[in-house]
């Protein structure tokens, strides 16, 4: 019998501190930098984001999201036999945030590792977990996206600091004889390393280079709209499905204009697009599982729905996962 992987539980967590655009306007004004609620809403669709308190790390947000996903799947931490965390803001240079999370959950013993694909991290992690479940290396996996991007924002750069937020989302992925994940499609193009990066690194007892996020927003925007359409079509073709069959498109939540463009190209009404960017901002690898969990808990995403998850981000990386929920 063929072995598939299926999502059996979702969970997410946002740190309690919520900053509205008005809060960001006030914070930046204190440094002599001008922005406005109108600009942020019109150009991005973002109205608010959450920032983690000092000392709260990606593994802490991940642990909360995982506890909720485990509860939804009716599993205990010790049932888990694989942990993959997608993050670009790990707790430490090493060991992995996945190992730190594993210990916080009390799920020690199983393989645990991080995936680094920036905002595409969750679709990368989900694809790896799917492959490991299909080949029987694992049966019950936790796949997590967790970020504290507030730590790497340059609050003197209004073109980036208003865009990002912190949070975590998780799914439990279990082996099943019924297909959940139908097809995956992953890509990267390292020629574009410089258009979205945090170039600093640890060396000689300190940080060498700039440890704050840099982005050429327009270059990222242009690439994103093209590759998201390509990847959506590729994953549909692999699964032999049509765009009109999609119940929910759950794209990376970076900019509402990118989501509208993808939806238009796929001839999907915006009612079929899960949107949380307005309340969460761009939470990088956490954005897709946060949006998925929001949709599930709101009763919008139902068992059996055909979901298209799509990520795009630094690297340049992109990809899609098509699944029956
Ligand atoms: O997560 C990974 C994927 N990331 C993304 O997908 C991000 C992709 N890029 C974007 O979403 C958009 O390019 C941005 C939201 C980053 C920028 O939007 P844009 O429409 O491309 O704006 P722009 O960079 O062309 O800037 C337009 C104007 C500029 O002023 P001038 O030169 O026309 O006078 C900027 O200085 O908007 C100005 N501006 C701002 N004004 C007020 C830039 N940031 C701000 C701001 N407040 N925060």
Coordinates of C-alpha atoms in Angstrom, one line a residue, residues 63 167 185 194 222:
X63 CA 7.0 25.5 21.5
X167 CA 5.3 34.5 15.3
X185 CA 7.7 21.9 -6.1
X194 CA 21.9 40.1 -2.5
X222 CA 8.9 41.4 -9.5

